[in-house]
């Protein structure tokens, strides 16, 4: 699978997962269910546990979320690391905004290191044969002035 395809897959699925157009309490769970074919069972369980925790804390009710790729931070070869046979790490630099009742409550620029794996179990539901398998490290808050630090693999 070409690295550009892996990147586009990860970006598309992760963006859809984190798009809550009306109410995070309903939208997030729907998204996890709707995108289940593109998530490994392990990551789906992790997301479901996060959904439950955020719900109990009241962090989802009435919350609208949008996630966009940072301008100038799209696909480049260095943003996809081939880890082995059918395993990749993809770094997405995203602008995350949340609001409740039209009032902004959160604005963060975050680098998400995502683990993508070959997952060719049902071509009918997942023609890409790939799945998000979780985070490949801790998401990292980036400065909002576009002074993003080098990718983890470039720091070595």
mmCIF file with all atom_site columns, C-alpha atoms in Angstrom:
data_model
loop_
_atom_site.group_PDB
_atom_site.id
_atom_site.type_symbol
_atom_site.label_atom_id
_atom_site.label_alt_id
_atom_site.label_comp_id
_atom_site.label_asym_id
_atom_site.label_entity_id
_atom_site.label_seq_id
_atom_site.pdbx_PDB_ins_code
_atom_site.Cartn_x
_atom_site.Cartn_y
_atom_site.Cartn_z
_atom_site.occupancy
_atom_site.B_iso_or_equiv
_atom_site.pdbx_formal_charge
_atom_site.auth_seq_id
_atom_site.auth_comp_id
_atom_site.auth_asym_id
_atom_site.auth_atom_id
_atom_site.pdbx_PDB_model_num
ATOM 1   C CA . UNK A 1 1   ? 0.000   0.000  0.000  1.00 0.00 ? 1   UNK A CA 1
ATOM 2   C CA . UNK A 1 2   ? 1.563   3.342  -0.981 1.00 0.00 ? 2   UNK A CA 1
ATOM 3   C CA . UNK A 1 3   ? 2.326   5.653  1.981  1.00 0.00 ? 3   UNK A CA 1
ATOM 4   C CA . UNK A 1 4   ? 0.145   8.419  0.499  1.00 0.00 ? 4   UNK A CA 1
ATOM 5   C CA . UNK A 1 5   ? -2.860  6.066  0.554  1.00 0.00 ? 5   UNK A CA 1
ATOM 6   C CA . UNK A 1 6   ? -2.150  5.093  4.176  1.00 0.00 ? 6   UNK A CA 1
ATOM 7   C CA . UNK A 1 7   ? -1.958  8.783  5.128  1.00 0.00 ? 7   UNK A CA 1
ATOM 8   C CA . UNK A 1 8   ? -5.195  9.688  3.342  1.00 0.00 ? 8   UNK A CA 1
ATOM 9   C CA . UNK A 1 9   ? -6.963  6.697  4.909  1.00 0.00 ? 9   UNK A CA 1
ATOM 10  C CA . UNK A 1 10  ? -5.823  7.644  8.430  1.00 0.00 ? 10  UNK A CA 1
ATOM 11  C CA . UNK A 1 11  ? -6.742  11.297 7.949  1.00 0.00 ? 11  UNK A CA 1
ATOM 12  C CA . UNK A 1 12  ? -10.181 10.556 6.539  1.00 0.00 ? 12  UNK A CA 1
ATOM 13  C CA . UNK A 1 13  ? -11.203 7.997  9.179  1.00 0.00 ? 13  UNK A CA 1
ATOM 14  C CA . UNK A 1 14  ? -9.804  10.006 12.105 1.00 0.00 ? 14  UNK A CA 1
ATOM 15  C CA . UNK A 1 15  ? -11.473 13.207 10.905 1.00 0.00 ? 15  UNK A CA 1
ATOM 16  C CA . UNK A 1 16  ? -14.827 11.447 10.494 1.00 0.00 ? 16  UNK A CA 1
ATOM 17  C CA . UNK A 1 17  ? -14.498 9.861  13.934 1.00 0.00 ? 17  UNK A CA 1
ATOM 18  C CA . UNK A 1 18  ? -13.950 13.280 15.517 1.00 0.00 ? 18  UNK A CA 1
ATOM 19  C CA . UNK A 1 19  ? -16.610 15.230 13.631 1.00 0.00 ? 19  UNK A CA 1
ATOM 20  C CA . UNK A 1 20  ? -19.560 15.887 15.955 1.00 0.00 ? 20  UNK A CA 1
ATOM 21  C CA . UNK A 1 21  ? -21.874 18.196 14.013 1.00 0.00 ? 21  UNK A CA 1
ATOM 22  C CA . UNK A 1 22  ? -24.720 18.357 16.559 1.00 0.00 ? 22  UNK A CA 1
ATOM 23  C CA . UNK A 1 23  ? -24.032 16.702 19.911 1.00 0.00 ? 23  UNK A CA 1
ATOM 24  C CA . UNK A 1 24  ? -20.935 14.759 20.954 1.00 0.00 ? 24  UNK A CA 1
ATOM 25  C CA . UNK A 1 25  ? -23.022 12.603 23.272 1.00 0.00 ? 25  UNK A CA 1
ATOM 26  C CA . UNK A 1 26  ? -24.825 11.128 20.249 1.00 0.00 ? 26  UNK A CA 1
ATOM 27  C CA . UNK A 1 27  ? -22.447 11.824 17.367 1.00 0.00 ? 27  UNK A CA 1
ATOM 28  C CA . UNK A 1 28  ? -19.301 10.260 18.866 1.00 0.00 ? 28  UNK A CA 1
ATOM 29  C CA . UNK A 1 29  ? -20.953 6.907  19.580 1.00 0.00 ? 29  UNK A CA 1
ATOM 30  C CA . UNK A 1 30  ? -22.606 6.904  16.147 1.00 0.00 ? 30  UNK A CA 1
ATOM 31  C CA . UNK A 1 31  ? -19.255 7.588  14.518 1.00 0.00 ? 31  UNK A CA 1
ATOM 32  C CA . UNK A 1 32  ? -17.544 4.733  16.362 1.00 0.00 ? 32  UNK A CA 1
ATOM 33  C CA . UNK A 1 33  ? -20.328 2.380  15.233 1.00 0.00 ? 33  UNK A CA 1
ATOM 34  C CA . UNK A 1 34  ? -20.430 3.739  11.658 1.00 0.00 ? 34  UNK A CA 1
ATOM 35  C CA . UNK A 1 35  ? -16.651 3.472  11.232 1.00 0.00 ? 35  UNK A CA 1
ATOM 36  C CA . UNK A 1 36  ? -16.267 0.120  13.021 1.00 0.00 ? 36  UNK A CA 1
ATOM 37  C CA . UNK A 1 37  ? -15.043 -1.650 9.854  1.00 0.00 ? 37  UNK A CA 1
ATOM 38  C CA . UNK A 1 38  ? -12.094 0.790  9.755  1.00 0.00 ? 38  UNK A CA 1
ATOM 39  C CA . UNK A 1 39  ? -11.100 0.294  13.406 1.00 0.00 ? 39  UNK A CA 1
ATOM 40  C CA . UNK A 1 40  ? -9.434  -2.746 14.948 1.00 0.00 ? 40  UNK A CA 1
ATOM 41  C CA . UNK A 1 41  ? -11.467 -4.368 17.746 1.00 0.00 ? 41  UNK A CA 1
ATOM 42  C CA . UNK A 1 42  ? -8.813  -3.182 20.235 1.00 0.00 ? 42  UNK A CA 1
ATOM 43  C CA . UNK A 1 43  ? -9.070  0.470  19.159 1.00 0.00 ? 43  UNK A CA 1
ATOM 44  C CA . UNK A 1 44  ? -12.861 0.302  18.966 1.00 0.00 ? 44  UNK A CA 1
ATOM 45  C CA . UNK A 1 45  ? -12.932 -0.938 22.590 1.00 0.00 ? 45  UNK A CA 1
ATOM 46  C CA . UNK A 1 46  ? -10.556 1.876  23.601 1.00 0.00 ? 46  UNK A CA 1
ATOM 47  C CA . UNK A 1 47  ? -12.760 4.485  21.906 1.00 0.00 ? 47  UNK A CA 1
ATOM 48  C CA . UNK A 1 48  ? -15.907 3.034  23.472 1.00 0.00 ? 48  UNK A CA 1
ATOM 49  C CA . UNK A 1 49  ? -14.284 3.235  26.924 1.00 0.00 ? 49  UNK A CA 1
ATOM 50  C CA . UNK A 1 50  ? -13.302 6.863  26.194 1.00 0.00 ? 50  UNK A CA 1
ATOM 51  C CA . UNK A 1 51  ? -16.878 7.594  25.085 1.00 0.00 ? 51  UNK A CA 1
ATOM 52  C CA . UNK A 1 52  ? -18.193 6.165  28.359 1.00 0.00 ? 52  UNK A CA 1
ATOM 53  C CA . UNK A 1 53  ? -15.707 8.123  30.485 1.00 0.00 ? 53  UNK A CA 1
ATOM 54  C CA . UNK A 1 54  ? -16.301 11.435 28.682 1.00 0.00 ? 54  UNK A CA 1
ATOM 55  C CA . UNK A 1 55  ? -20.048 10.845 28.905 1.00 0.00 ? 55  UNK A CA 1
ATOM 56  C CA . UNK A 1 56  ? -19.918 10.278 32.673 1.00 0.00 ? 56  UNK A CA 1
ATOM 57  C CA . UNK A 1 57  ? -17.837 13.448 33.066 1.00 0.00 ? 57  UNK A CA 1
ATOM 58  C CA . UNK A 1 58  ? -20.342 15.466 31.035 1.00 0.00 ? 58  UNK A CA 1
ATOM 59  C CA . UNK A 1 59  ? -17.730 16.290 28.376 1.00 0.00 ? 59  UNK A CA 1
ATOM 60  C CA . UNK A 1 60  ? -19.938 15.391 25.400 1.00 0.00 ? 60  UNK A CA 1
ATOM 61  C CA . UNK A 1 61  ? -23.433 16.775 25.991 1.00 0.00 ? 61  UNK A CA 1
ATOM 62  C CA . UNK A 1 62  ? -24.229 19.501 23.480 1.00 0.00 ? 62  UNK A CA 1
ATOM 63  C CA . UNK A 1 63  ? -20.617 19.626 22.301 1.00 0.00 ? 63  UNK A CA 1
ATOM 64  C CA . UNK A 1 64  ? -19.868 20.246 18.628 1.00 0.00 ? 64  UNK A CA 1
ATOM 65  C CA . UNK A 1 65  ? -16.404 19.265 17.365 1.00 0.00 ? 65  UNK A CA 1
ATOM 66  C CA . UNK A 1 66  ? -14.564 19.905 14.127 1.00 0.00 ? 66  UNK A CA 1
ATOM 67  C CA . UNK A 1 67  ? -11.136 18.639 13.143 1.00 0.00 ? 67  UNK A CA 1
ATOM 68  C CA . UNK A 1 68  ? -9.203  20.010 10.187 1.00 0.00 ? 68  UNK A CA 1
ATOM 69  C CA . UNK A 1 69  ? -5.759  19.380 8.812  1.00 0.00 ? 69  UNK A CA 1
ATOM 70  C CA . UNK A 1 70  ? -3.417  22.288 9.492  1.00 0.00 ? 70  UNK A CA 1
ATOM 71  C CA . UNK A 1 71  ? -2.658  24.224 6.303  1.00 0.00 ? 71  UNK A CA 1
ATOM 72  C CA . UNK A 1 72  ? 0.782   23.243 5.025  1.00 0.00 ? 72  UNK A CA 1
ATOM 73  C CA . UNK A 1 73  ? 0.823   20.071 7.145  1.00 0.00 ? 73  UNK A CA 1
ATOM 74  C CA . UNK A 1 74  ? -0.643  17.631 4.621  1.00 0.00 ? 74  UNK A CA 1
ATOM 75  C CA . UNK A 1 75  ? 0.875   14.505 3.201  1.00 0.00 ? 75  UNK A CA 1
ATOM 76  C CA . UNK A 1 76  ? 4.638   14.283 2.910  1.00 0.00 ? 76  UNK A CA 1
ATOM 77  C CA . UNK A 1 77  ? 6.675   11.071 2.859  1.00 0.00 ? 77  UNK A CA 1
ATOM 78  C CA . UNK A 1 78  ? 8.076   11.856 6.308  1.00 0.00 ? 78  UNK A CA 1
ATOM 79  C CA . UNK A 1 79  ? 4.553   11.769 7.810  1.00 0.00 ? 79  UNK A CA 1
ATOM 80  C CA . UNK A 1 80  ? 4.228   8.020  7.204  1.00 0.00 ? 80  UNK A CA 1
ATOM 81  C CA . UNK A 1 81  ? 6.671   5.563  8.746  1.00 0.00 ? 81  UNK A CA 1
ATOM 82  C CA . UNK A 1 82  ? 6.605   1.937  7.580  1.00 0.00 ? 82  UNK A CA 1
ATOM 83  C CA . UNK A 1 83  ? 7.016   -0.079 10.803 1.00 0.00 ? 83  UNK A CA 1
ATOM 84  C CA . UNK A 1 84  ? 6.936   -3.533 9.286  1.00 0.00 ? 84  UNK A CA 1
ATOM 85  C CA . UNK A 1 85  ? 4.801   -5.883 7.308  1.00 0.00 ? 85  UNK A CA 1
ATOM 86  C CA . UNK A 1 86  ? 1.431   -4.163 7.148  1.00 0.00 ? 86  UNK A CA 1
ATOM 87  C CA . UNK A 1 87  ? 2.060   -1.671 9.982  1.00 0.00 ? 87  UNK A CA 1
ATOM 88  C CA . UNK A 1 88  ? 2.510   2.097  9.641  1.00 0.00 ? 88  UNK A CA 1
ATOM 89  C CA . UNK A 1 89  ? 2.727   5.137  11.893 1.00 0.00 ? 89  UNK A CA 1
ATOM 90  C CA . UNK A 1 90  ? 1.037   8.241  10.487 1.00 0.00 ? 90  UNK A CA 1
ATOM 91  C CA . UNK A 1 91  ? 1.491   11.714 11.976 1.00 0.00 ? 91  UNK A CA 1
ATOM 92  C CA . UNK A 1 92  ? -1.493  14.030 11.560 1.00 0.00 ? 92  UNK A CA 1
ATOM 93  C CA . UNK A 1 93  ? -1.241  17.707 12.555 1.00 0.00 ? 93  UNK A CA 1
ATOM 94  C CA . UNK A 1 94  ? -4.812  18.802 13.198 1.00 0.00 ? 94  UNK A CA 1
ATOM 95  C CA . UNK A 1 95  ? -6.706  21.874 14.312 1.00 0.00 ? 95  UNK A CA 1
ATOM 96  C CA . UNK A 1 96  ? -9.410  20.808 16.786 1.00 0.00 ? 96  UNK A CA 1
ATOM 97  C CA . UNK A 1 97  ? -12.254 23.137 17.754 1.00 0.00 ? 97  UNK A CA 1
ATOM 98  C CA . UNK A 1 98  ? -15.127 22.480 20.147 1.00 0.00 ? 98  UNK A CA 1
ATOM 99  C CA . UNK A 1 99  ? -18.139 24.577 21.073 1.00 0.00 ? 99  UNK A CA 1
ATOM 100 C CA . UNK A 1 100 ? -21.229 24.298 23.261 1.00 0.00 ? 100 UNK A CA 1
ATOM 101 C CA . UNK A 1 101 ? -24.305 26.350 22.379 1.00 0.00 ? 101 UNK A CA 1
ATOM 102 C CA . UNK A 1 102 ? -22.241 28.300 19.853 1.00 0.00 ? 102 UNK A CA 1
ATOM 103 C CA . UNK A 1 103 ? -19.608 29.307 22.438 1.00 0.00 ? 103 UNK A CA 1
ATOM 104 C CA . UNK A 1 104 ? -16.036 28.161 21.775 1.00 0.00 ? 104 UNK A CA 1
ATOM 105 C CA . UNK A 1 105 ? -14.822 25.967 24.646 1.00 0.00 ? 105 UNK A CA 1
ATOM 106 C CA . UNK A 1 106 ? -11.688 24.469 23.123 1.00 0.00 ? 106 UNK A CA 1
ATOM 107 C CA . UNK A 1 107 ? -9.198  25.231 20.377 1.00 0.00 ? 107 UNK A CA 1
ATOM 108 C CA . UNK A 1 108 ? -6.098  23.068 20.128 1.00 0.00 ? 108 UNK A CA 1
ATOM 109 C CA . UNK A 1 109 ? -3.504  22.259 17.520 1.00 0.00 ? 109 UNK A CA 1
ATOM 110 C CA . UNK A 1 110 ? -2.478  18.655 18.058 1.00 0.00 ? 110 UNK A CA 1
ATOM 111 C CA . UNK A 1 111 ? -0.120  16.145 16.441 1.00 0.00 ? 111 UNK A CA 1
ATOM 112 C CA . UNK A 1 112 ? -1.693  12.700 16.527 1.00 0.00 ? 112 UNK A CA 1
ATOM 113 C CA . UNK A 1 113 ? 0.600   9.703  15.941 1.00 0.00 ? 113 UNK A CA 1
ATOM 114 C CA . UNK A 1 114 ? -1.731  6.981  14.652 1.00 0.00 ? 114 UNK A CA 1
ATOM 115 C CA . UNK A 1 115 ? -1.000  3.298  14.160 1.00 0.00 ? 115 UNK A CA 1
ATOM 116 C CA . UNK A 1 116 ? -2.474  1.919  10.930 1.00 0.00 ? 116 UNK A CA 1
ATOM 117 C CA . UNK A 1 117 ? -2.499  -1.816 10.190 1.00 0.00 ? 117 UNK A CA 1
ATOM 118 C CA . UNK A 1 118 ? -3.429  -4.054 7.308  1.00 0.00 ? 118 UNK A CA 1
ATOM 119 C CA . UNK A 1 119 ? -6.936  -5.287 8.161  1.00 0.00 ? 119 UNK A CA 1
ATOM 120 C CA . UNK A 1 120 ? -8.285  -7.179 5.175  1.00 0.00 ? 120 UNK A CA 1
ATOM 121 C CA . UNK A 1 121 ? -11.149 -9.043 6.845  1.00 0.00 ? 121 UNK A CA 1
ATOM 122 C CA . UNK A 1 122 ? -14.247 -7.787 5.009  1.00 0.00 ? 122 UNK A CA 1
ATOM 123 C CA . UNK A 1 123 ? -13.780 -6.130 1.606  1.00 0.00 ? 123 UNK A CA 1
ATOM 124 C CA . UNK A 1 124 ? -17.521 -5.499 1.425  1.00 0.00 ? 124 UNK A CA 1
ATOM 125 C CA . UNK A 1 125 ? -17.398 -3.167 4.445  1.00 0.00 ? 125 UNK A CA 1
ATOM 126 C CA . UNK A 1 126 ? -13.764 -2.048 4.204  1.00 0.00 ? 126 UNK A CA 1
ATOM 127 C CA . UNK A 1 127 ? -12.470 -1.974 0.620  1.00 0.00 ? 127 UNK A CA 1
ATOM 128 C CA . UNK A 1 128 ? -9.191  -0.359 1.766  1.00 0.00 ? 128 UNK A CA 1
ATOM 129 C CA . UNK A 1 129 ? -8.070  -3.366 3.811  1.00 0.00 ? 129 UNK A CA 1
ATOM 130 C CA . UNK A 1 130 ? -6.658  -0.992 6.453  1.00 0.00 ? 130 UNK A CA 1
ATOM 131 C CA . UNK A 1 131 ? -7.699  -0.043 9.982  1.00 0.00 ? 131 UNK A CA 1
ATOM 132 C CA . UNK A 1 132 ? -6.766  2.429  12.683 1.00 0.00 ? 132 UNK A CA 1
ATOM 133 C CA . UNK A 1 133 ? -5.234  0.440  15.550 1.00 0.00 ? 133 UNK A CA 1
ATOM 134 C CA . UNK A 1 134 ? -4.858  3.235  18.084 1.00 0.00 ? 134 UNK A CA 1
ATOM 135 C CA . UNK A 1 135 ? -2.245  5.804  18.951 1.00 0.00 ? 135 UNK A CA 1
ATOM 136 C CA . UNK A 1 136 ? 1.423   5.073  18.253 1.00 0.00 ? 136 UNK A CA 1
ATOM 137 C CA . UNK A 1 137 ? 2.391   7.471  21.054 1.00 0.00 ? 137 UNK A CA 1
ATOM 138 C CA . UNK A 1 138 ? 0.949   10.342 23.038 1.00 0.00 ? 138 UNK A CA 1
ATOM 139 C CA . UNK A 1 139 ? -0.804  13.067 21.040 1.00 0.00 ? 139 UNK A CA 1
ATOM 140 C CA . UNK A 1 140 ? 1.242   16.262 21.321 1.00 0.00 ? 140 UNK A CA 1
ATOM 141 C CA . UNK A 1 141 ? -0.078  19.809 21.592 1.00 0.00 ? 141 UNK A CA 1
ATOM 142 C CA . UNK A 1 142 ? 1.575   22.074 19.018 1.00 0.00 ? 142 UNK A CA 1
ATOM 143 C CA . UNK A 1 143 ? 2.064   25.833 19.114 1.00 0.00 ? 143 UNK A CA 1
ATOM 144 C CA . UNK A 1 144 ? -0.641  27.676 17.200 1.00 0.00 ? 144 UNK A CA 1
ATOM 145 C CA . UNK A 1 145 ? 1.912   29.862 15.416 1.00 0.00 ? 145 UNK A CA 1
ATOM 146 C CA . UNK A 1 146 ? 2.748   27.113 12.882 1.00 0.00 ? 146 UNK A CA 1
ATOM 147 C CA . UNK A 1 147 ? 6.115   26.518 14.552 1.00 0.00 ? 147 UNK A CA 1
ATOM 148 C CA . UNK A 1 148 ? 5.488   22.781 14.756 1.00 0.00 ? 148 UNK A CA 1
ATOM 149 C CA . UNK A 1 149 ? 8.418   20.780 16.129 1.00 0.00 ? 149 UNK A CA 1
ATOM 150 C CA . UNK A 1 150 ? 9.986   18.012 14.044 1.00 0.00 ? 150 UNK A CA 1
ATOM 151 C CA . UNK A 1 151 ? 8.240   14.659 13.881 1.00 0.00 ? 151 UNK A CA 1
ATOM 152 C CA . UNK A 1 152 ? 9.248   12.179 16.593 1.00 0.00 ? 152 UNK A CA 1
ATOM 153 C CA . UNK A 1 153 ? 11.296  10.111 14.138 1.00 0.00 ? 153 UNK A CA 1
ATOM 154 C CA . UNK A 1 154 ? 13.239  13.250 13.091 1.00 0.00 ? 154 UNK A CA 1
ATOM 155 C CA . UNK A 1 155 ? 14.293  14.064 16.666 1.00 0.00 ? 155 UNK A CA 1
ATOM 156 C CA . UNK A 1 156 ? 16.633  11.106 16.917 1.00 0.00 ? 156 UNK A CA 1
#
